[in-house]
PDB file of C-alpha atoms in Angstrom:
ATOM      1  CA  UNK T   1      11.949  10.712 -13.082  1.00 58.00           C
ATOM      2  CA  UNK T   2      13.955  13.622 -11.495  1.00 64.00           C
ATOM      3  CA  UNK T   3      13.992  11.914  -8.032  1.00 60.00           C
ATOM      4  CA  UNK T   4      15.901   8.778  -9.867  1.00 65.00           C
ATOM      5  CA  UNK T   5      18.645  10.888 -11.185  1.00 70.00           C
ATOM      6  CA  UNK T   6      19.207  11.405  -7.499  1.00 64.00           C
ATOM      7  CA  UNK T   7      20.504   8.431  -7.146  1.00 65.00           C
ATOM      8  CA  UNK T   8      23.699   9.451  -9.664  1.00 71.00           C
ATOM      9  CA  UNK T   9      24.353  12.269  -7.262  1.00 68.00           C
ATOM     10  CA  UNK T  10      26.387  12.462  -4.398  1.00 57.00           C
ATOM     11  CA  UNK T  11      23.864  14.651  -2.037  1.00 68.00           C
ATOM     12  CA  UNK T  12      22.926  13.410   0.992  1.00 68.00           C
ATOM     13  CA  UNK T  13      19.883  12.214   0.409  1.00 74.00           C
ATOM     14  CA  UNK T  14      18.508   8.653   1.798  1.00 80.00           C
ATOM     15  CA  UNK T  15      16.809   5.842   0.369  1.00 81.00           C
ATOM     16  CA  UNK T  16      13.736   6.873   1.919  1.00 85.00           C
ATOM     17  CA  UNK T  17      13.860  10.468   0.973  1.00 87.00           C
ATOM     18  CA  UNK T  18      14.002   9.306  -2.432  1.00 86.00           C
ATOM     19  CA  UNK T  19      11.318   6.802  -2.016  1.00 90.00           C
ATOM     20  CA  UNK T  20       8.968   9.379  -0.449  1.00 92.00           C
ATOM     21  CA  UNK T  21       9.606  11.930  -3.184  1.00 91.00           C
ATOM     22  CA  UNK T  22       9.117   9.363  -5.840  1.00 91.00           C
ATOM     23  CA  UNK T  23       5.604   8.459  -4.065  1.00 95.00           C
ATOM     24  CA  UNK T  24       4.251  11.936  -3.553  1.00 95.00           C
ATOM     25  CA  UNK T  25       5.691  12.796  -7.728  1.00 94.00           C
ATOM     26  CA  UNK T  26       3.312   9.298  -8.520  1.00 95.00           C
ATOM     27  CA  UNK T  27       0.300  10.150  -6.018  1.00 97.00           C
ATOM     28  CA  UNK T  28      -0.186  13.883  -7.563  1.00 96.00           C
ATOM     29  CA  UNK T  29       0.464  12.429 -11.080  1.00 96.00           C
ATOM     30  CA  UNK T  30      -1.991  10.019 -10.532  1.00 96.00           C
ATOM     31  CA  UNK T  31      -4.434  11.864  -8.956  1.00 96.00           C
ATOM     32  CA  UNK T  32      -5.368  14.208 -11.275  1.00 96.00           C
ATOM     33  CA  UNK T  33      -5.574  11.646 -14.001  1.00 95.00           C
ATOM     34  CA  UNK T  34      -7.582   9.182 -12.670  1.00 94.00           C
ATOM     35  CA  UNK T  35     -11.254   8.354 -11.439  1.00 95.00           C
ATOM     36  CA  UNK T  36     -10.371   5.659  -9.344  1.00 92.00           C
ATOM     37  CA  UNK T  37      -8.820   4.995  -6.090  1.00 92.00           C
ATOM     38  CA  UNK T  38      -5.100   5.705  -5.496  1.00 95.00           C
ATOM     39  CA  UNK T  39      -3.071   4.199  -3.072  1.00 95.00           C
ATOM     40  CA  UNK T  40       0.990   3.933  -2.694  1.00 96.00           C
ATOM     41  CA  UNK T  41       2.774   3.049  -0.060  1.00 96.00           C
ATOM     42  CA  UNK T  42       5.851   3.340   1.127  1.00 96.00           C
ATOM     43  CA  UNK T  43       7.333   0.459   3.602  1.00 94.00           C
ATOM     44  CA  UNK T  44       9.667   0.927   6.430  1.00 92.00           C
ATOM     45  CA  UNK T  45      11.151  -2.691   6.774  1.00 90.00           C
ATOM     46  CA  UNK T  46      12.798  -2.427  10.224  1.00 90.00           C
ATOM     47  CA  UNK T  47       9.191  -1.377  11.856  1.00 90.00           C
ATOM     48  CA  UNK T  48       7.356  -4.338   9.521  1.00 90.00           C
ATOM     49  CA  UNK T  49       9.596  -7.066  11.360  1.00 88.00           C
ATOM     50  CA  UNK T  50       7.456  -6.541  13.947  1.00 84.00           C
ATOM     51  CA  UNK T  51       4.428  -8.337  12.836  1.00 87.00           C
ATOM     52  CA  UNK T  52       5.170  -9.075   9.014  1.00 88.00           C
ATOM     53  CA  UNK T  53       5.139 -12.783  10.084  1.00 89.00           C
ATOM     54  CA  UNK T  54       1.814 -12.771  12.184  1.00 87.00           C
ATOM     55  CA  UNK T  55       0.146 -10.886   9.233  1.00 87.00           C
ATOM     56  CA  UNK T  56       1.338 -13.288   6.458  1.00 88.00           C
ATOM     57  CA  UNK T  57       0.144 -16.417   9.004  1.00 88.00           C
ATOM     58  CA  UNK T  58      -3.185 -14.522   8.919  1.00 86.00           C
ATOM     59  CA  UNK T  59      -3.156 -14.051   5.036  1.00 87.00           C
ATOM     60  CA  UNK T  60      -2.757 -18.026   4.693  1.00 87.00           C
ATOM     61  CA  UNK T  61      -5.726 -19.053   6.988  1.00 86.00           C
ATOM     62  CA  UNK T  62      -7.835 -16.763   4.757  1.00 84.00           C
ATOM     63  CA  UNK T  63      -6.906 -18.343   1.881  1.00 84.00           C
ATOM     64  CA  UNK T  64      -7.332 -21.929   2.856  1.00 85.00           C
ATOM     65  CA  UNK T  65     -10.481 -22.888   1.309  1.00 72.00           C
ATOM     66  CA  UNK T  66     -10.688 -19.788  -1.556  1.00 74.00           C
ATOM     67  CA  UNK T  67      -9.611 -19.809  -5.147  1.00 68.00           C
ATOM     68  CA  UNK T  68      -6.305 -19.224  -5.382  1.00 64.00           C
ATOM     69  CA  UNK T  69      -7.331 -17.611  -9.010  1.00 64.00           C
ATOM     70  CA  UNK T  70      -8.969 -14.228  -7.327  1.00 62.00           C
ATOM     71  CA  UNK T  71      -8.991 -11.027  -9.208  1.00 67.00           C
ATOM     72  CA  UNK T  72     -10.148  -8.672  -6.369  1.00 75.00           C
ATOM     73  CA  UNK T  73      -7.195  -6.309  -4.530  1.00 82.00           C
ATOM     74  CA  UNK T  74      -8.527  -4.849  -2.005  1.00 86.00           C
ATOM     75  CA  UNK T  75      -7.294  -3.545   1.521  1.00 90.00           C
ATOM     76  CA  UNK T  76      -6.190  -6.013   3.966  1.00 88.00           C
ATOM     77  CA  UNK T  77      -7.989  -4.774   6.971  1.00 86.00           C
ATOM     78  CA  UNK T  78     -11.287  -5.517   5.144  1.00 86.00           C
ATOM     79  CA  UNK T  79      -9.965  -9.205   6.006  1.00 85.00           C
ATOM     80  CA  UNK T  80     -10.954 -10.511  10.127  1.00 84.00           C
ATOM     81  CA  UNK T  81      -7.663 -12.058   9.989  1.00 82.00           C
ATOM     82  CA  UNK T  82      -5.672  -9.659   8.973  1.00 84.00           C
ATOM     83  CA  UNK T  83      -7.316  -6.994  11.390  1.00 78.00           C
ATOM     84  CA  UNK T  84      -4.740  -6.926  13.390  1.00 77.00           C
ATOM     85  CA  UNK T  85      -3.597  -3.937  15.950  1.00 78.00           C
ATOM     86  CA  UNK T  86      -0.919  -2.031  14.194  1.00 81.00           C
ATOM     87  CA  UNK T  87      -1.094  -3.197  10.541  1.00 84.00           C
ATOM     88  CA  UNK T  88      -0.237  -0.031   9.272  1.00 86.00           C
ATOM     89  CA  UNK T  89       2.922   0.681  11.661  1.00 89.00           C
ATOM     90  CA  UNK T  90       5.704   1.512   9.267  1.00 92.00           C
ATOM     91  CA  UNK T  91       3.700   2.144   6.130  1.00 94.00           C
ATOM     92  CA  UNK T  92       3.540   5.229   4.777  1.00 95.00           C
ATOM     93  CA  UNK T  93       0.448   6.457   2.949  1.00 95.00           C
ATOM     94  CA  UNK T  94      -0.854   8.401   0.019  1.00 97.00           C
ATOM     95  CA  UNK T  95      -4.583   7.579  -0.715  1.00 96.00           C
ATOM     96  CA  UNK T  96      -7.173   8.907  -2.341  1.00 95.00           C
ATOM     97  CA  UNK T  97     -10.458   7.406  -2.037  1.00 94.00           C
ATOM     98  CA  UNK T  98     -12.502   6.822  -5.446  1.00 94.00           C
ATOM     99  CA  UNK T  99     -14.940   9.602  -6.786  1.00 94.00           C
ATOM    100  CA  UNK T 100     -18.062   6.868  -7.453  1.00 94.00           C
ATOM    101  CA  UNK T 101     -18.601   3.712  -6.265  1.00 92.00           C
ATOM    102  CA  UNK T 102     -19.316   1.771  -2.788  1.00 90.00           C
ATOM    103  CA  UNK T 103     -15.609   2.666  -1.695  1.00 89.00           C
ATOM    104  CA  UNK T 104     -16.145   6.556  -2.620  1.00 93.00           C
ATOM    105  CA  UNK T 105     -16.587   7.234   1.170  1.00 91.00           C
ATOM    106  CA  UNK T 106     -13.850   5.590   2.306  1.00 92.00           C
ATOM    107  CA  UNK T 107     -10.875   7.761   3.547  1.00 91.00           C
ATOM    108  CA  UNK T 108      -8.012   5.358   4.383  1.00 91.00           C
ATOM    109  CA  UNK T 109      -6.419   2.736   3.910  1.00 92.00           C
ATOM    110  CA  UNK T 110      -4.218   0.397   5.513  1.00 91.00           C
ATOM    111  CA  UNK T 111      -1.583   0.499   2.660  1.00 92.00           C
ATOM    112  CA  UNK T 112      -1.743  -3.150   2.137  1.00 91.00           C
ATOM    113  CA  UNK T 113      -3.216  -4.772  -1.085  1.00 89.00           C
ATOM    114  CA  UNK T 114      -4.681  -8.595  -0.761  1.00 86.00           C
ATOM    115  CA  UNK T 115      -6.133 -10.723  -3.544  1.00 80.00           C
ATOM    116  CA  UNK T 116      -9.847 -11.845  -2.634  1.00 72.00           C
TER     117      UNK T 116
END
């Protein structure tokens, strides 16, 4: 929690070098404590007005026709619709891939989550 108590000082230190030091605090944390994939990401909004519109019409054609009720998360790009050139401009990563399992040779992500 040290990087909140940031935000009660009067450095000068940004939103996003607060964010970033909260994700990389999380990522390690997480990382040695877990079996499973990690993946946090960190969202630059200005650079995601670019094609956050495009993506979410994508997102909707998938869906048309699924259960609305899915449990899988998975990564976006693993979607044809969503596949889009740039999908990961303005998103910052931390991932670590999972240590068994059909994803355990995967070694990025796009840093977007969507429900199958």
């Amino acid at each position: 929690l040290a990087p909140l108590t940031m935000l009660e000082n009067t450095d000068a230190r940004t939103g996003d070098t607060i964010g970033r030091e909260i994700a990389e605090i999380t990522y390690q944390r997480l990382s040695e404590s877990t079996r499973t994939s990690v993946t946090i990401s960190l969202y630059s909004m200005a650079e995601l007005d670019n094609y956050l519109n495009s993506m979410y019409a994508g997102y909707q054609e998938y869906l048309r026709g699924k259960d609305r009720f899915a449990s899988e998360n998975s990564d976006c790009r693993s979607i044809d619709e969503l596949d889009l050139p740039g999908l990961s401009a303005g998103v910052e990563k931390w991932y670590r891939a999972p240590q068994f399992g059909p994803l355990s040779g995967v070694d990025s992500h796009s840093g977007w989550g969507c429900k199958y």
